[in-house]
Short mmCIF file of C-alpha atoms in Angstrom, two decimals:
data_model
loop_
_atom_site.label_atom_id
_atom_site.label_comp_id
_atom_site.label_asym_id
_atom_site.label_seq_id
_atom_site.Cartn_x
_atom_site.Cartn_y
_atom_site.Cartn_z
CA MET A 648 -31.99 9.48 38.44
CA PRO A 649 -32.49 10.88 35.02
CA ARG A 650 -30.73 9.58 32.13
CA THR A 651 -29.22 11.35 29.13
CA SER A 652 -29.75 10.25 25.51
CA SER A 653 -25.98 10.78 25.03
CA ALA A 654 -23.35 8.40 26.36
CA ASP A 655 -20.75 11.36 26.69
CA ARG A 656 -22.92 13.77 28.62
CA TRP A 657 -24.10 14.29 32.11
CA PRO A 658 -27.20 15.89 32.96
CA LYS A 659 -26.68 19.69 33.57
CA SER A 660 -27.85 19.47 37.25
CA GLN A 661 -24.99 16.70 37.96
CA LEU A 662 -22.47 18.86 36.32
CA VAL A 663 -23.33 21.65 38.46
CA LEU A 664 -23.21 19.69 41.63
CA ALA A 665 -20.10 17.46 40.97
CA PHE A 666 -17.84 19.75 39.14
CA MET A 667 -18.91 23.29 40.32
CA GLU A 668 -15.35 24.65 41.10
CA GLU A 669 -13.00 25.18 38.24
CA SER A 670 -9.49 24.13 38.54
CA LYS A 671 -7.06 27.07 38.93
CA GLY A 672 -4.73 25.58 36.10
CA GLU A 673 -5.56 25.80 32.49
CA PRO A 674 -5.61 22.28 30.81
CA LEU A 675 -2.59 21.47 28.64
CA ARG A 676 -3.37 20.91 24.84
CA ALA A 677 -2.22 18.03 23.19
CA SER A 678 0.77 18.55 20.76
CA SER A 679 -0.20 18.60 17.06
CA GLY A 680 3.40 17.63 15.79
CA GLY A 681 3.08 13.93 16.73
CA THR A 682 5.90 11.91 18.09
CA LYS A 683 9.33 13.36 17.87
CA SER A 684 12.72 11.87 18.27
CA THR A 685 14.75 14.73 18.44
CA LYS A 686 16.87 15.02 21.66
CA ALA A 687 15.36 18.21 22.73
CA MET A 688 11.91 16.32 22.82
CA ARG A 689 13.18 13.38 24.41
CA GLN A 690 14.33 15.46 27.58
CA PRO A 691 11.98 15.09 30.58
CA GLU A 692 9.81 17.89 31.73
CA SER A 693 11.60 20.55 33.85
CA PRO A 694 10.72 19.84 37.50
CA ALA A 695 9.47 23.34 38.17
CA GLU A 696 6.46 23.73 40.30
CA GLU A 697 3.67 21.91 38.93
CA LEU A 698 -0.25 21.93 39.49
CA LEU A 699 -0.93 18.82 37.94
CA MET A 700 -3.55 17.81 40.50
CA GLU A 701 -5.42 20.94 39.64
CA GLU A 702 -5.38 19.90 35.93
CA VAL A 703 -6.56 16.57 36.79
CA CYS A 704 -9.56 18.18 38.64
CA ASN A 705 -10.21 20.51 35.71
CA ARG A 706 -14.05 20.29 34.71
CA GLU A 707 -13.26 19.52 31.07
CA ASN A 708 -10.70 17.07 31.90
CA LEU A 709 -13.08 15.28 34.16
CA ARG A 710 -15.90 15.41 31.51
CA GLU A 711 -13.73 13.77 29.09
CA ALA A 712 -12.52 10.99 31.83
CA MET A 713 -16.18 10.19 32.56
CA LYS A 714 -16.84 9.99 28.68
CA ARG A 715 -13.96 7.49 28.37
CA VAL A 716 -14.99 5.50 31.33
CA LYS A 717 -18.61 5.14 29.99
CA ALA A 718 -17.37 4.07 26.67
CA ASN A 719 -15.01 1.36 28.06
CA GLY A 720 -17.67 0.03 30.44
CA GLY A 721 -16.20 -2.86 32.09
CA SER A 722 -17.01 -4.85 35.53
CA ALA A 723 -17.48 -3.70 38.82
CA GLY A 724 -14.33 -3.64 41.24
CA VAL A 725 -14.28 -4.60 44.88
CA ASP A 726 -17.07 -2.10 46.05
CA ARG A 727 -19.53 -3.62 43.26
CA MET A 728 -20.16 0.00 41.97
CA THR A 729 -21.20 -0.08 38.26
CA VAL A 730 -20.19 2.44 35.40
CA GLU A 731 -23.90 3.37 35.52
CA GLY A 732 -23.84 4.29 39.12
CA LEU A 733 -20.85 6.40 39.15
CA PRO A 734 -22.42 9.72 38.26
CA GLN A 735 -24.88 9.75 41.07
CA TYR A 736 -21.87 8.71 43.53
CA LEU A 737 -19.90 11.61 42.30
CA VAL A 738 -22.93 14.04 42.58
CA LYS A 739 -22.86 13.18 46.54
CA HIS A 740 -19.32 12.77 47.18
CA TRP A 741 -17.14 14.54 44.50
CA THR A 742 -16.37 17.70 46.84
CA THR A 743 -14.78 15.31 49.37
CA ILE A 744 -12.82 13.30 46.67
CA ARG A 745 -11.62 16.48 45.05
CA GLU A 746 -10.28 17.75 48.33
CA GLN A 747 -8.47 14.45 49.01
CA LEU A 748 -6.82 14.56 45.51
CA LEU A 749 -5.86 18.36 46.00
CA SER A 750 -4.40 17.55 49.38
CA GLY A 751 -2.61 14.34 48.21
CA SER A 752 -4.61 12.10 50.70
CA TYR A 753 -6.68 10.11 48.27
CA LYS A 754 -6.64 6.37 49.09
CA PRO A 755 -7.32 3.94 46.11
CA GLN A 756 -9.24 0.79 46.81
CA PRO A 757 -7.61 -2.58 46.09
CA VAL A 758 -8.22 -4.03 42.63
CA LEU A 759 -10.22 -7.24 42.04
CA ARG A 760 -8.13 -10.02 40.61
CA VAL A 761 -9.58 -12.07 37.77
CA GLU A 762 -8.00 -14.58 35.32
CA ILE A 763 -8.85 -14.88 31.67
CA PRO A 764 -7.44 -17.35 29.36
CA LYS A 765 -4.65 -16.38 26.90
CA PRO A 766 -5.04 -17.36 23.46
CA ASP A 767 -1.86 -19.54 23.57
CA GLY A 768 -2.53 -21.25 26.95
CA GLY A 769 -2.11 -20.20 30.60
CA VAL A 770 -4.11 -17.34 32.02
CA ARG A 771 -3.86 -13.49 32.23
CA LYS A 772 -4.17 -11.85 35.65
CA LEU A 773 -6.10 -8.74 35.40
CA GLY A 774 -6.56 -6.33 38.04
CA ILE A 775 -10.10 -4.45 37.98
CA PRO A 776 -9.96 -1.32 39.64
CA THR A 777 -13.31 0.30 41.38
CA VAL A 778 -15.14 2.38 38.85
CA LEU A 779 -14.16 5.38 40.99
CA ASP A 780 -10.61 4.65 40.80
CA ARG A 781 -10.74 4.09 36.84
CA PHE A 782 -12.42 7.50 36.46
CA ILE A 783 -9.60 9.18 38.55
CA GLN A 784 -6.84 7.09 36.71
CA GLN A 785 -8.31 8.07 33.38
CA ALA A 786 -8.26 11.72 34.48
CA VAL A 787 -4.74 11.49 35.41
CA LEU A 788 -3.80 9.72 32.19
CA GLN A 789 -5.02 12.50 30.10
CA VAL A 790 -2.91 14.87 31.88
CA LEU A 791 0.17 12.78 31.84
CA GLN A 792 -0.22 11.61 28.42
CA ARG A 793 -0.49 15.11 26.84
CA ARG A 794 2.86 15.87 28.44
CA TRP A 795 4.89 12.55 27.98
CA ASP A 796 3.63 11.02 24.76
CA ARG A 797 5.45 13.46 22.47
CA THR A 798 8.57 12.55 24.36
CA PHE A 799 8.15 8.70 23.65
CA SER A 800 10.03 6.88 20.69
CA GLU A 801 8.64 6.99 17.02
CA HIS A 802 9.19 3.19 17.24
CA SER A 803 6.69 2.78 20.18
CA TYR A 804 3.15 1.97 19.00
CA GLY A 805 1.16 0.43 21.88
CA PHE A 806 -1.41 2.39 23.81
CA ARG A 807 -0.47 5.83 22.29
CA PRO A 808 -2.99 8.28 20.73
CA GLY A 809 -2.94 7.99 16.90
CA ARG A 810 -0.88 4.95 16.97
CA SER A 811 -1.87 1.39 16.40
CA ALA A 812 -0.82 -2.26 15.93
CA HIS A 813 -1.13 -1.96 12.15
CA GLN A 814 1.38 0.74 11.92
CA ALA A 815 3.87 -1.49 14.05
CA VAL A 816 3.37 -4.39 11.55
CA LEU A 817 3.85 -2.12 8.47
CA LYS A 818 6.87 -0.65 10.05
CA ALA A 819 8.17 -4.31 10.43
CA GLN A 820 7.31 -5.10 6.83
CA GLN A 821 9.19 -2.15 5.79
CA TYR A 822 12.35 -3.27 7.54
CA VAL A 823 12.20 -6.69 5.83
CA ALA A 824 11.53 -5.14 2.36
CA GLU A 825 14.74 -3.18 3.05
CA GLY A 826 16.71 -6.38 3.64
CA HIS A 827 16.68 -6.95 7.14
CA ARG A 828 15.11 -10.44 7.08
CA TRP A 829 16.12 -11.83 10.33
CA VAL A 830 14.02 -10.97 13.31
CA VAL A 831 14.99 -10.75 17.09
CA ASP A 832 11.85 -11.71 18.77
CA LEU A 833 11.77 -10.62 22.51
CA ASP A 834 9.22 -11.81 24.83
CA LEU A 835 9.26 -10.14 28.24
CA GLU A 836 8.15 -12.63 31.03
CA LYS A 837 5.29 -11.54 32.89
CA PHE A 838 6.14 -8.03 32.20
CA PHE A 839 3.13 -6.22 33.71
CA ASP A 840 3.77 -8.29 36.92
CA ARG A 841 7.49 -7.63 37.37
CA VAL A 842 7.86 -3.91 36.95
CA ASN A 843 9.91 -2.63 40.01
CA HIS A 844 7.91 0.11 41.72
CA ASP A 845 10.96 2.02 42.98
CA LYS A 846 12.50 2.21 39.63
CA LEU A 847 9.31 3.11 37.92
CA MET A 848 8.60 6.05 40.33
CA GLY A 849 12.17 7.08 39.87
CA ARG A 850 11.37 7.54 36.25
CA VAL A 851 7.94 9.20 37.03
CA ALA A 852 9.83 11.61 39.41
CA GLN A 853 12.22 12.62 36.61
CA ARG A 854 9.13 14.02 34.86
CA VAL A 855 6.92 15.13 37.62
CA SER A 856 7.43 17.50 40.53
CA ASP A 857 3.95 17.64 41.98
CA LYS A 858 4.29 15.61 45.02
CA ARG A 859 0.72 14.72 45.19
CA MET A 860 0.79 13.25 41.85
CA LEU A 861 3.66 11.06 42.77
CA LYS A 862 1.80 10.07 45.99
CA LEU A 863 -1.16 9.17 44.07
CA ILE A 864 0.50 7.22 41.57
CA ARG A 865 2.45 5.20 44.07
CA ALA A 866 -0.92 4.61 45.76
CA PHE A 867 -2.30 3.07 42.82
CA LEU A 868 0.62 0.76 42.50
CA GLU A 869 0.51 -0.43 46.08
CA ALA A 870 -3.31 -0.49 46.45
CA GLY A 871 -3.12 -4.24 46.88
CA VAL A 872 -5.23 -7.06 45.29
CA MET A 873 -8.45 -8.82 46.42
CA GLU A 874 -8.65 -12.48 45.61
CA GLU A 875 -11.17 -14.81 46.90
CA GLY A 876 -12.02 -12.21 49.43
CA LEU A 877 -8.66 -11.63 50.73
CA VAL A 878 -6.58 -8.54 50.20
CA SER A 879 -2.81 -8.99 49.56
CA PRO A 880 -0.15 -6.33 49.32
CA VAL A 881 1.54 -5.43 45.89
CA ASP A 882 5.13 -4.69 45.94
CA GLU A 883 5.64 -4.80 42.03
CA GLY A 884 4.00 -4.77 38.58
CA THR A 885 1.55 -2.52 37.04
CA PRO A 886 -1.89 -4.39 37.22
CA GLN A 887 -3.39 -4.89 33.84
CA GLY A 888 -6.66 -3.64 33.92
CA GLY A 889 -6.46 0.15 34.78
CA PRO A 890 -6.38 3.01 32.31
CA LEU A 891 -3.03 4.32 33.88
CA SER A 892 -1.12 0.97 33.58
CA PRO A 893 -0.31 1.16 29.84
CA LEU A 894 1.19 4.74 29.96
CA LEU A 895 3.55 3.56 32.97
CA SER A 896 4.58 0.60 31.19
CA ASN A 897 5.33 2.67 28.17
CA LEU A 898 7.43 4.97 30.63
CA VAL A 899 9.28 1.86 31.73
CA LEU A 900 10.07 0.60 28.25
CA ASP A 901 11.00 3.92 26.90
CA GLU A 902 14.32 3.25 28.42
CA LEU A 903 14.81 0.13 26.17
CA ASP A 904 13.67 2.23 23.12
CA GLN A 905 16.30 4.94 23.78
CA MET A 906 18.94 2.33 24.17
CA LEU A 907 17.73 0.54 20.87
CA GLU A 908 17.84 4.07 19.15
CA ARG A 909 21.30 4.86 20.47
CA ARG A 910 22.72 1.65 18.98
CA GLY A 911 21.05 2.27 15.53
CA HIS A 912 18.53 -0.82 15.57
CA ARG A 913 15.59 -0.97 13.43
CA PHE A 914 12.79 -2.18 15.64
CA ALA A 915 9.13 -1.89 16.35
CA ARG A 916 7.64 -2.22 19.88
CA TYR A 917 3.96 -2.60 20.88
CA ALA A 918 3.63 -2.68 24.79
CA ASP A 919 5.99 -5.54 25.74
CA ASP A 920 6.26 -7.04 22.30
CA CYS A 921 9.32 -6.02 20.60
CA ASN A 922 10.88 -7.04 17.32
CA ILE A 923 14.37 -5.98 16.29
CA TYR A 924 15.26 -6.72 12.41
CA VAL A 925 18.67 -7.54 11.40
CA ARG A 926 20.52 -8.70 8.13
CA SER A 927 21.82 -12.04 9.38
CA ARG A 928 21.42 -14.67 11.96
CA ARG A 929 24.87 -13.84 13.48
CA ALA A 930 23.86 -10.30 13.95
CA GLY A 931 20.58 -11.34 15.54
CA GLU A 932 22.27 -13.69 17.97
CA ARG A 933 24.64 -10.82 19.05
CA VAL A 934 21.97 -8.34 19.54
CA MET A 935 19.86 -10.87 21.25
CA GLY A 936 22.58 -11.40 23.80
CA SER A 937 23.24 -7.83 24.39
CA VAL A 938 19.57 -6.66 24.57
CA SER A 939 18.66 -9.41 27.00
CA ARG A 940 21.55 -8.43 29.31
CA TYR A 941 20.48 -4.88 29.26
CA ILE A 942 16.91 -6.04 30.14
CA THR A 943 17.84 -8.01 32.85
CA VAL A 944 20.63 -5.91 34.41
CA LYS A 945 19.36 -2.29 33.73
CA LEU A 946 15.53 -2.74 33.55
CA LYS A 947 15.44 -5.48 36.13
CA LEU A 948 13.08 -7.35 34.06
CA LYS A 949 13.45 -10.98 32.74
CA VAL A 950 13.37 -12.23 29.04
CA ASN A 951 11.48 -15.34 28.46
CA SER A 952 14.18 -17.33 26.67
CA ALA A 953 11.39 -19.86 25.81
CA LYS A 954 9.27 -17.59 23.78
CA SER A 955 12.25 -15.53 22.45
CA ALA A 956 14.29 -16.37 19.43
CA VAL A 957 16.35 -15.30 16.29
CA ALA A 958 14.66 -16.39 13.23
CA ARG A 959 13.63 -15.79 9.84
CA ARG A 960 10.61 -13.36 9.43
CA TRP A 961 8.19 -15.94 8.16
CA GLU A 962 8.84 -18.00 11.37
CA ARG A 963 7.73 -15.54 13.82
CA LYS A 964 4.50 -13.70 14.30
CA PHE A 965 4.14 -10.03 15.29
CA LEU A 966 0.73 -8.64 16.58
CA GLY A 967 -1.04 -11.71 14.92
CA PHE A 968 0.72 -11.13 11.66
CA SER A 969 3.65 -12.68 9.84
CA VAL A 970 5.62 -11.52 6.61
CA SER A 971 5.90 -13.83 3.71
CA ARG A 972 8.88 -15.11 2.03
CA ASP A 973 8.37 -13.32 -1.23
CA ARG A 974 10.86 -10.80 -2.79
CA GLN A 975 8.23 -8.27 -2.00
CA PRO A 976 7.12 -9.36 1.48
CA LYS A 977 3.42 -9.38 2.14
CA ARG A 978 1.50 -9.22 5.32
CA ARG A 979 -0.18 -12.66 6.18
CA ILE A 980 -2.13 -13.82 9.08
CA ALA A 981 0.09 -15.82 11.51
CA PRO A 982 -0.65 -19.55 11.75
CA LYS A 983 -1.54 -19.36 15.54
CA ALA A 984 -3.85 -16.47 14.86
CA ILE A 985 -5.75 -18.60 12.25
CA ALA A 986 -6.10 -21.44 14.57
CA ARG A 987 -7.82 -19.33 17.12
CA PHE A 988 -9.93 -17.88 14.59
CA LYS A 989 -11.14 -21.34 13.56
CA GLN A 990 -11.38 -22.62 17.13
CA ARG A 991 -13.56 -19.65 17.90
CA VAL A 992 -15.78 -20.10 14.71
CA ARG A 993 -16.20 -23.94 15.64
CA GLU A 994 -17.40 -22.89 19.09
CA LEU A 995 -19.98 -20.32 17.59
CA THR A 996 -21.21 -22.71 14.85
CA GLY A 997 -21.13 -25.83 17.09
CA ARG A 998 -24.10 -28.52 15.72
CA THR A 999 -24.91 -29.14 19.18
CA ARG A 1000 -25.34 -25.71 20.72
CA GLY A 1001 -29.05 -26.03 20.65
CA ILE A 1002 -29.70 -22.54 19.41
CA GLY A 1003 -31.48 -21.37 16.19
CA ILE A 1004 -29.78 -20.09 13.15
CA ALA A 1005 -30.83 -16.54 13.74
CA ARG A 1006 -29.01 -16.32 17.13
CA MET A 1007 -26.03 -18.19 15.90
CA ALA A 1008 -25.71 -16.00 13.02
CA LYS A 1009 -26.02 -12.59 15.02
CA GLU A 1010 -23.31 -14.01 17.39
CA LEU A 1011 -21.03 -15.18 14.43
CA ALA A 1012 -21.40 -11.86 12.71
CA GLN A 1013 -20.43 -10.01 15.53
CA TYR A 1014 -17.10 -11.89 16.13
CA LEU A 1015 -16.36 -11.92 12.20
CA ARG A 1016 -16.72 -8.04 11.83
CA GLY A 1017 -14.52 -7.62 15.00
CA TRP A 1018 -12.13 -9.94 13.46
CA LEU A 1019 -12.18 -8.63 10.00
CA SER A 1020 -11.57 -5.20 11.14
CA TYR A 1021 -8.05 -6.25 12.23
CA PHE A 1022 -7.06 -9.25 10.20
CA GLY A 1023 -8.88 -8.19 6.95
CA TRP A 1024 -5.88 -5.89 6.55
CA SER A 1025 -3.65 -9.04 5.46
CA GLN A 1026 -2.42 -9.21 1.84
CA THR A 1027 -3.56 -12.81 1.39
CA PRO A 1028 -7.10 -12.48 -0.09
CA SER A 1029 -7.26 -16.21 -0.93
CA VAL A 1030 -6.93 -16.99 2.75
CA LEU A 1031 -9.90 -14.90 3.50
CA ALA A 1032 -11.81 -16.61 0.48
CA ASP A 1033 -10.88 -20.02 1.88
CA PHE A 1034 -12.34 -18.98 5.42
CA ASP A 1035 -15.52 -17.86 3.70
CA LYS A 1036 -16.27 -21.16 2.08
CA TRP A 1037 -15.20 -23.09 5.24
CA ILE A 1038 -17.65 -21.01 7.38
CA ARG A 1039 -20.42 -21.49 5.14
CA ARG A 1040 -19.88 -25.17 4.96
CA ARG A 1041 -19.94 -25.22 8.59
CA LEU A 1042 -23.28 -23.35 8.62
CA ARG A 1043 -24.86 -25.58 6.09
CA SER A 1044 -23.68 -28.52 8.20
CA MET A 1045 -25.26 -27.34 11.40
CA MET A 1046 -28.57 -26.84 9.80
CA TRP A 1047 -28.64 -30.03 8.10
CA LYS A 1048 -27.75 -31.66 11.40
CA GLN A 1049 -30.63 -29.63 13.07
CA TRP A 1050 -33.17 -30.83 10.40
CA ARG A 1051 -32.42 -34.19 11.88
CA ASN A 1052 -34.70 -36.79 10.09
CA TYR A 1053 -35.74 -37.75 6.48
CA TRP A 1054 -39.11 -35.94 6.34
CA THR A 1055 -37.97 -32.96 7.76
CA ARG A 1056 -34.92 -32.49 5.44
CA TYR A 1057 -37.19 -33.38 2.50
CA ARG A 1058 -39.55 -30.67 3.36
CA GLN A 1059 -36.98 -28.15 3.95
CA LEU A 1060 -35.16 -28.85 0.72
CA ARG A 1061 -38.54 -28.66 -1.12
CA ARG A 1062 -39.55 -25.30 0.56
CA ARG A 1063 -36.23 -23.75 -0.44
CA GLY A 1064 -36.47 -24.54 -4.18
CA VAL A 1065 -34.66 -27.90 -4.44
CA ALA A 1066 -36.33 -30.36 -7.21
CA LYS A 1067 -38.19 -33.26 -5.92
CA SER A 1068 -35.91 -35.98 -6.99
CA LEU A 1069 -32.83 -34.15 -5.88
CA ALA A 1070 -34.46 -33.57 -2.57
CA ILE A 1071 -35.42 -37.19 -2.01
CA ASN A 1072 -31.92 -38.41 -3.05
CA THR A 1073 -30.32 -35.92 -0.67
CA ALA A 1074 -32.57 -36.57 2.25
CA LYS A 1075 -32.17 -40.14 2.30
CA SER A 1076 -28.35 -40.02 1.85
CA ASN A 1077 -26.29 -41.88 4.54
CA HIS A 1078 -23.50 -39.31 4.07
CA GLY A 1079 -22.63 -37.19 7.10
CA PRO A 1080 -23.45 -33.53 7.67
CA TRP A 1081 -19.88 -32.28 6.71
CA ARG A 1082 -20.11 -34.02 3.24
CA ILE A 1083 -23.67 -33.09 2.47
CA ALA A 1084 -22.82 -29.56 3.27
CA MET A 1085 -21.13 -29.64 0.01
CA SER A 1086 -24.04 -31.09 -2.12
CA PRO A 1087 -25.79 -29.44 -5.02
CA ALA A 1088 -29.09 -29.49 -3.01
CA LEU A 1089 -27.73 -27.48 -0.05
CA ALA A 1090 -26.08 -24.96 -2.51
CA ILE A 1091 -29.56 -24.40 -3.97
CA ALA A 1092 -31.31 -24.48 -0.53
CA LEU A 1093 -28.87 -22.51 1.49
CA PRO A 1094 -27.09 -20.17 -1.06
CA ASN A 1095 -24.47 -17.60 -0.04
CA SER A 1096 -27.07 -14.83 -0.30
CA TYR A 1097 -29.20 -16.65 2.44
CA PHE A 1098 -26.26 -16.26 4.94
CA GLU A 1099 -25.75 -12.61 3.77
CA SER A 1100 -29.50 -11.89 4.57
CA LEU A 1101 -28.76 -13.26 8.00
CA GLY A 1102 -26.03 -10.53 8.50
CA ILE A 1103 -22.93 -12.65 8.23
CA PRO A 1104 -20.25 -10.69 6.51
CA ARG A 1105 -18.04 -12.05 3.79
CA LEU A 1106 -14.34 -11.96 4.77
CA ALA A 1107 -13.16 -11.74 1.06
CA ALA A 1108 -14.56 -9.16 -1.27
CA SER A 1109 -15.25 -11.85 -4.10
CA SER A 1110 -15.39 -15.24 -2.42
CA ASP A 1111 -17.49 -18.07 -4.08
#
């Protein structure tokens, strides 16, 4: 099977074989106007005769779906097919799959249940669809998202093109700066596992008249879950792990957004994480009660009372950030996010891992770059500078531990430019590695520039 040099292009022979027939419908173009909150834009699509499945099977739509699936990667599903094996499978079977999609007879396979630990404890259950089903879901997502996204609330930021968690946090910061310094922090209990299928499909049917599309979405919801080799039916929830799940979840919670807008609330929502900003505790408690009742009665979902609260803005986190107590509130990294960061760095720089500094530096640098791309947006540079010092101290401590004995430590210090007397005194010191890491000798032997040469980025622009 020939391979291309570009991740987003199939070999020409595969394209001719797999996607030879064009769809009769023209692909819809994404709206360039962004999110609009006018009443006209919030109305569902007219249920006139649609050819959505033809749009799904459109060649350009499928090419884009393949590009996204390849870029996202991910594990194999219940059939063990990998992302790399999908193009060759489609060359052989696409004609049949296309006929099933267009006739409304396509049957997804069960999702593979996996559990991943949550940062705050417990586990999150993910459902991994097969690569083929991920490909079809992605193709469906692209068609529906072009139609639906412009109708969603401007206060919704999760899993939407051109929108991000940073924008949601910035909006929250704006509300606080305007004087709404109490937050109603709502946590929906096991949201993705509790979505009512009938209610969800009713919302979809308001926007979709193509019965084949309705049947396919229902089939994805009810495909079942394989766990420990056994397949169990699913009668509620949108399994996390498939491309289509976030869009369907936004559709469910758009009803909540509309209610909050009608009542004139200032809020920001990212997936199932929703914060409402008010001027007083009394107002917050009133809003908490009324919104909780709406979620329970109208949406058939459950508010997690243990994790939801009315509190001062600095007492709660939102998407990993909190807002400071200053007159001009600043974005700061939430305490729980700091704790998770330090725990991960400790794991990566453990003195007993038994790996060399080069490999450790590579793994640490990869994590720090990803972390910095998100949390580097905070407005507390002193915190980042402290992290830099702490990380370098851990690395010096780890290397001192690996040098083990007096002679190795002495030779390493001398090799790295430490004067003889200072090297002797440091090498024979009885102090532990953590204290030695702050010594003048290690500052000379392992300067900041050494760690930078290993590719470890600084978190703060000008940390010592």
